[in-house]
Structures are given as structure tokens and as C-alpha cells.
XYZ file of N, CA, C and O in Angstrom:
432
model
N -32.714 224.610 -178.937
C -32.839 223.400 -178.856
C -31.799 222.747 -178.668
O -30.868 223.157 -179.243
N -31.844 221.961 -178.059
C -30.487 220.544 -177.762
C -30.334 220.366 -178.861
O -31.000 219.128 -179.143
N -28.993 219.735 -178.974
C -28.530 218.571 -180.192
C -27.904 217.659 -179.435
O -26.993 217.809 -178.552
N -27.856 216.395 -179.276
C -27.012 215.122 -179.111
C -25.388 215.686 -180.270
O -25.246 216.171 -180.965
N -24.691 215.465 -179.055
C -23.448 215.412 -179.307
C -22.607 214.293 -179.658
O -21.540 214.003 -179.929
N -23.532 212.979 -178.896
C -22.589 211.282 -179.196
C -23.959 211.203 -179.682
O -25.329 211.179 -179.590
N -23.222 210.195 -180.647
C -23.930 209.710 -181.389
C -24.665 208.285 -181.153
O -24.096 207.471 -179.975
N -26.297 208.277 -181.086
C -26.646 206.725 -180.306
C -25.690 205.802 -180.752
O -25.432 205.455 -181.884
N -26.105 204.981 -179.963
C -25.332 203.261 -180.584
C -26.255 202.795 -180.856
O -27.678 202.868 -180.883
N -25.848 201.341 -181.430
C -26.841 200.728 -182.097
C -27.467 199.985 -181.026
O -27.102 199.312 -180.428
N -28.792 199.760 -181.668
C -29.468 198.790 -180.948
C -29.151 197.634 -181.398
O -28.920 196.368 -180.362
N -28.468 196.420 -181.959
C -28.251 195.276 -182.215
C -26.659 195.778 -182.882
O -26.565 196.052 -183.532
N -25.785 194.596 -182.102
C -24.812 194.624 -182.501
C -24.847 193.758 -184.265
O -25.706 192.758 -184.128
N -23.750 193.338 -184.976
C -24.043 192.248 -185.516
C -24.109 190.785 -185.179
O -25.365 190.278 -185.914
N -23.042 190.259 -184.483
C -23.740 189.193 -184.051
C -24.589 188.429 -183.265
O -25.765 187.850 -183.868
N -25.635 190.374 -183.000
C -26.944 189.762 -182.420
C -28.018 189.743 -183.430
O -28.764 188.878 -183.477
N -27.407 190.456 -184.679
C -28.538 190.500 -185.645
C -28.973 188.933 -186.331
O -29.803 188.703 -186.660
N -27.804 188.841 -186.627
C -27.126 186.985 -187.271
C -28.100 186.143 -185.933
O -28.894 185.375 -186.703
N -27.698 185.973 -185.283
C -28.614 185.511 -183.865
C -30.224 185.289 -183.955
O -31.054 184.543 -183.742
N -30.573 186.850 -183.978
C -31.731 186.734 -184.321
C -32.565 186.589 -185.110
O -33.592 185.857 -185.341
N -31.984 186.876 -186.367
C -31.961 186.273 -187.925
C -32.377 184.971 -187.874
O -33.201 184.766 -188.167
N -31.349 184.447 -187.018
C -31.068 182.887 -187.119
C -32.685 181.987 -186.669
O -33.338 181.256 -186.670
N -32.917 182.842 -185.025
C -33.882 182.479 -184.029
C -35.183 182.478 -185.221
O -36.028 181.455 -184.908
N -35.716 183.739 -185.755
C -36.494 183.861 -186.410
C -36.769 183.141 -187.827
O -37.864 182.196 -188.095
N -35.678 182.604 -188.421
C -35.768 181.976 -189.629
C -36.146 180.397 -188.573
O -36.835 179.663 -189.566
N -34.994 179.752 -187.829
C -35.610 178.380 -187.569
C -37.420 178.178 -186.588
O -38.159 177.210 -186.956
N -37.434 179.377 -185.816
C -39.440 179.409 -185.558
C -39.934 179.443 -186.684
O -40.886 178.267 -186.950
N -39.844 180.018 -188.034
C -40.411 179.958 -189.375
C -40.561 178.369 -189.572
O -41.945 178.075 -189.646
N -39.403 177.884 -189.563
C -39.130 176.702 -190.160
C -40.281 175.151 -189.340
O -40.613 174.296 -189.845
N -39.728 175.963 -187.806
C -41.090 174.782 -187.187
C -42.236 174.269 -187.267
O -42.725 174.050 -187.320
N -42.048 175.958 -187.503
C -43.617 176.368 -187.648
C -44.444 175.790 -188.538
O -45.703 175.411 -188.752
N -43.500 175.685 -190.004
C -44.218 175.567 -191.312
C -44.149 173.807 -190.951
O -44.946 173.284 -191.813
N -43.067 173.379 -190.158
C -42.809 171.849 -190.259
C -44.159 171.249 -189.134
O -44.935 170.220 -189.696
N -44.699 172.229 -188.462
C -45.449 171.911 -187.308
C -47.234 171.859 -188.311
O -47.923 170.683 -188.001
N -47.368 172.574 -189.103
C -48.217 172.848 -190.006
C -48.485 171.898 -190.864
O -49.503 170.893 -191.238
N -47.641 171.436 -191.934
C -47.328 170.433 -192.287
C -47.982 169.166 -192.215
O -48.605 168.549 -192.691
N -47.373 168.874 -190.985
C -47.934 167.492 -190.017
C -49.060 167.139 -189.588
O -49.957 166.684 -189.753
N -49.519 168.904 -189.275
C -51.163 168.870 -188.649
C -51.938 168.531 -190.004
O -52.995 167.501 -190.203
N -51.592 169.055 -191.542
C -52.229 169.045 -192.875
C -52.102 167.457 -193.073
O -53.233 167.188 -193.711
N -51.265 166.474 -192.851
C -51.102 165.509 -192.929
C -51.868 164.758 -192.444
O -52.375 163.737 -193.037
N -52.040 165.036 -190.832
C -52.261 163.950 -189.886
C -54.488 164.114 -190.451
O -54.830 163.359 -190.214
N -54.657 165.302 -190.801
C -55.758 165.974 -191.255
C -56.310 164.942 -192.438
O -57.478 164.565 -192.492
N -55.606 165.078 -193.509
C -55.895 164.610 -194.584
C -56.065 163.028 -194.349
O -57.223 162.655 -194.863
N -54.879 162.286 -193.736
C -55.385 160.981 -192.830
C -56.508 160.876 -192.580
O -56.814 159.633 -192.629
N -57.104 161.415 -191.415
C -58.299 160.964 -190.926
C -59.210 161.818 -191.611
O -60.500 160.759 -191.455
N -59.215 162.615 -192.352
C -60.428 162.995 -193.405
C -60.917 161.280 -194.405
O -61.665 161.230 -194.278
N -59.103 161.239 -194.676
C -59.770 159.727 -195.776
C -59.883 158.467 -194.403
O -61.007 157.861 -195.273
N -59.577 158.527 -193.487
C -60.369 157.307 -192.971
C -61.773 157.256 -192.869
O -62.208 156.454 -192.592
N -61.348 158.611 -192.236
C -63.146 159.121 -191.628
C -63.947 158.265 -193.083
O -65.397 157.852 -192.793
N -63.897 158.945 -194.507
C -64.223 158.859 -195.603
C -64.522 157.607 -196.123
O -65.165 156.538 -196.362
N -63.324 156.547 -195.386
C -63.588 154.694 -196.061
C -64.600 154.446 -194.697
O -65.537 153.236 -195.463
N -64.537 154.840 -193.851
C -65.530 154.307 -192.769
C -66.652 154.558 -193.100
O -67.702 153.645 -193.067
N -66.595 156.055 -193.293
C -68.355 155.801 -193.997
C -68.968 154.950 -194.580
O -70.092 155.119 -195.116
N -67.780 154.863 -195.870
C -68.541 154.315 -197.335
C -69.096 152.730 -196.850
O -69.981 152.241 -197.447
N -67.784 152.487 -196.168
C -68.532 150.710 -195.854
C -69.624 150.447 -194.327
O -70.356 149.876 -194.688
N -69.879 151.777 -193.800
C -70.831 151.749 -192.634
C -72.128 151.672 -193.896
O -73.271 151.049 -193.143
N -71.824 152.406 -194.754
C -72.755 152.801 -195.537
C -73.387 151.470 -196.707
O -74.715 150.947 -196.030
N -71.956 150.685 -196.878
C -72.947 149.454 -197.464
C -73.532 148.586 -196.268
O -74.186 147.375 -196.797
N -72.712 147.956 -195.142
C -72.998 147.515 -194.352
C -74.627 147.941 -193.773
O -75.242 146.512 -193.870
N -75.093 148.954 -194.104
C -76.231 149.273 -193.230
C -77.315 148.968 -194.737
O -78.534 148.820 -194.328
N -76.908 149.099 -195.701
C -77.702 149.219 -197.091
C -77.669 147.262 -197.195
O -79.336 146.987 -197.101
N -76.814 147.045 -197.081
C -76.634 145.257 -197.178
C -77.963 144.805 -196.016
O -78.572 144.071 -196.679
N -77.665 145.309 -194.607
C -78.597 144.530 -193.674
C -79.778 145.113 -194.225
O -80.905 144.400 -193.815
N -80.265 146.571 -194.656
C -81.854 146.871 -194.804
C -82.086 145.807 -196.073
O -83.396 145.615 -195.935
N -81.416 145.667 -197.023
C -81.973 144.763 -198.219
C -82.553 143.343 -197.573
O -83.659 142.507 -197.598
N -81.548 143.135 -197.038
C -81.904 141.337 -196.372
C -82.888 141.292 -195.352
O -83.842 140.960 -194.800
N -83.355 142.634 -194.420
C -84.294 142.720 -193.261
C -85.380 142.883 -194.788
O -86.411 142.381 -194.230
N -85.804 144.003 -195.814
C -86.407 143.798 -196.616
C -87.206 142.423 -196.968
O -88.038 142.058 -197.018
N -86.099 141.504 -197.219
C -86.345 140.182 -198.225
C -87.277 139.289 -197.041
O -88.294 138.544 -196.599
N -86.411 139.640 -195.967
C -86.963 138.667 -194.250
C -88.813 139.218 -194.537
O -89.506 138.426 -194.545
N -89.114 140.911 -194.640
C -90.161 140.521 -194.045
C -90.808 140.369 -195.412
O -92.031 140.103 -194.987
N -90.591 140.459 -196.220
C -91.213 140.229 -197.463
C -91.640 138.765 -197.517
O -92.689 138.371 -197.950
N -90.745 138.008 -197.450
C -91.340 136.163 -197.011
C -92.334 136.249 -196.221
O -93.005 135.435 -196.304
N -91.600 137.059 -194.966
C -93.020 136.699 -193.780
C -94.102 136.746 -194.218
O -95.285 136.486 -193.981
N -94.045 138.080 -195.238
C -95.342 138.781 -195.799
C -96.298 137.896 -196.668
O -97.709 137.171 -196.420
N -95.098 137.179 -197.484
C -95.790 135.991 -198.131
C -96.213 134.684 -197.720
O -97.658 134.214 -197.997
N -95.808 134.415 -196.638
C -95.823 133.195 -196.089
C -97.120 133.235 -194.767
O -98.405 132.579 -194.952
N -97.634 135.254 -194.454
C -99.020 134.822 -194.108
C -100.082 135.309 -195.409
O -100.839 134.562 -194.545
N -99.855 135.679 -195.997
C -100.468 135.668 -197.176
C -101.128 134.690 -197.806
O -102.128 134.038 -197.285
N -100.717 133.537 -197.978
C -100.396 132.143 -197.972
C -101.450 131.885 -197.286
O -102.465 131.230 -197.180
N -101.046 131.619 -196.124
C -101.882 131.365 -194.601
C -103.389 131.897 -194.243
O -103.791 131.163 -194.503
N -103.558 132.963 -195.175
C -104.539 133.628 -195.236
C -105.391 133.215 -196.044
O -106.460 132.719 -195.911
N -105.053 133.331 -196.778
C -105.253 132.191 -198.317
C -106.411 131.177 -198.212
O -107.320 130.755 -198.551
N -105.058 130.197 -197.338
C -105.371 128.685 -197.167
C -106.760 128.677 -195.786
O -107.861 128.305 -195.908
N -106.791 129.946 -194.336
C -107.706 129.676 -194.125
C -109.419 130.291 -194.213
O -110.086 129.769 -194.081
N -109.415 131.027 -195.583
C -110.429 131.609 -196.695
C -110.858 130.306 -196.989
O -112.022 130.314 -197.030
N -109.873 129.658 -197.866
C -110.378 128.296 -198.384
C -110.880 127.632 -197.253
O -112.022 126.729 -197.568
N -110.404 127.273 -196.521
C -111.054 126.409 -195.431
C -111.937 126.382 -194.984
O -112.929 126.007 -194.377
N -112.208 128.063 -194.279
C -113.591 128.567 -193.564
C -114.789 127.964 -194.900
O -115.295 128.429 -194.463
N -114.487 128.715 -196.184
C -115.438 128.364 -196.883
C -115.822 126.783 -197.536
O -116.650 126.731 -197.431
N -114.836 125.997 -197.114
C -115.393 125.189 -196.876
C -116.304 124.237 -196.418
O -116.821 123.591 -196.031
N -115.692 124.811 -194.769
C -116.171 124.523 -193.729
C -118.057 125.092 -193.641
O -118.922 124.658 -193.121
N -118.017 126.271 -194.466
C -119.043 127.019 -194.405
C -120.229 126.539 -195.372
O -121.464 126.329 -195.413
N -119.352 125.405 -196.022
C -120.156 124.587 -197.276
C -120.575 123.789 -196.969
O -121.602 122.822 -197.168
N -119.441 122.562 -196.058
C -119.814 121.512 -195.245
C -121.168 121.962 -194.814
O -122.049 120.921 -194.040
N -121.226 122.393 -193.588
C -122.276 123.442 -192.685
C -123.815 123.522 -193.499
O -124.832 122.900 -193.369
N -123.629 123.833 -194.164
C -124.591 123.955 -195.493
C -125.405 123.106 -195.827
O -126.382 122.941 -196.006
N -124.385 121.967 -196.240
C -124.861 120.792 -196.680
C -125.595 120.019 -195.421
O -126.330 119.525 -195.617
N -124.671 119.887 -194.278
C -125.179 119.045 -192.694
C -126.535 119.923 -192.389
O -127.286 118.897 -192.252
N -126.646 120.852 -192.333
C -128.453 121.500 -192.450
C -129.284 120.806 -193.471
O -130.403 120.678 -193.314
N -128.865 121.235 -194.596
C -129.613 120.886 -195.863
C -130.068 118.973 -195.288
O -131.070 118.660 -195.487
N -128.848 118.678 -195.361
C -129.211 117.080 -195.037
C -129.935 116.687 -193.812
O -131.204 115.774 -194.032
N -129.869 117.070 -192.360
C -130.779 117.209 -191.655
C -132.394 117.574 -191.861
O -133.545 116.671 -191.748
N -132.498 118.553 -192.440
C -133.327 119.046 -193.066
C -134.504 117.951 -193.909
O -135.525 118.069 -193.108
N -133.777 117.452 -194.802
C -134.432 116.672 -195.357
C -134.372 114.780 -194.650
O -135.512 114.424 -195.379
N -133.618 114.553 -193.742
C -133.802 113.699 -193.319
C -134.847 113.917 -192.327
O -135.606 112.698 -191.903
N -134.881 114.810 -191.754
C -136.432 115.393 -190.451
C -137.484 115.634 -191.080
O -138.586 114.525 -190.758
N -137.934 115.139 -193.072
C -138.965 115.895 -193.270
C -139.786 114.381 -193.357
O -139.609 113.309 -193.642
């Protein structure tokens, strides 16, 4: 077996090790800062979306209640008109009956 007579050289010199360590640390800090920024933006977006949803639901409920009130008022008006028409039809039917009876008695 052959043995090495020369000691292998170091892979990194001390300044290289410090530079590499500094670059790794700086890169990790930049990634943490970017991650923090993204989380904050997501939180803001989530809050804005939630607030918008709450107000949209409020507006829709308000419009729906107003629409229901409008439909109910129209229904009441139509029911009143129907009642008035039924009363007028009954009155005309009675008058017609009286008119027919009056003609019968006047012809006899």
C-alpha cells in the first residue's frame, strides 16, 4: 500500500472560512428579512380582505332587506287593489241583479 508522504493541504484558508461564514450569515439574514416581509404583507392582505368581506356582506344584507321591504309594500298595495276590485265586482254584480229584477217587474 502506498502512503502519502505529503500532508494534504487545507481546503479553505482561515480568511476564506471567515468570508464563507459571513456570506452564509448574510444570505440567511436576507432570507429571514424577505420571509418576514412576505408574512407581514400576507397579514395586511388577509386583514384588508376580511374587512372588505365584512363590509360587502353588510351592504348586501342592507340591500336585501330594503328589497324585501319594497316587495312587501308592493304586495300590500296589490292585495289592497285586489280587495278593492273584488268589492267593486260584488257591488256591480248586485246592481246588475237589481237592474234585472227591476226590468222584470217593470215589464210585468
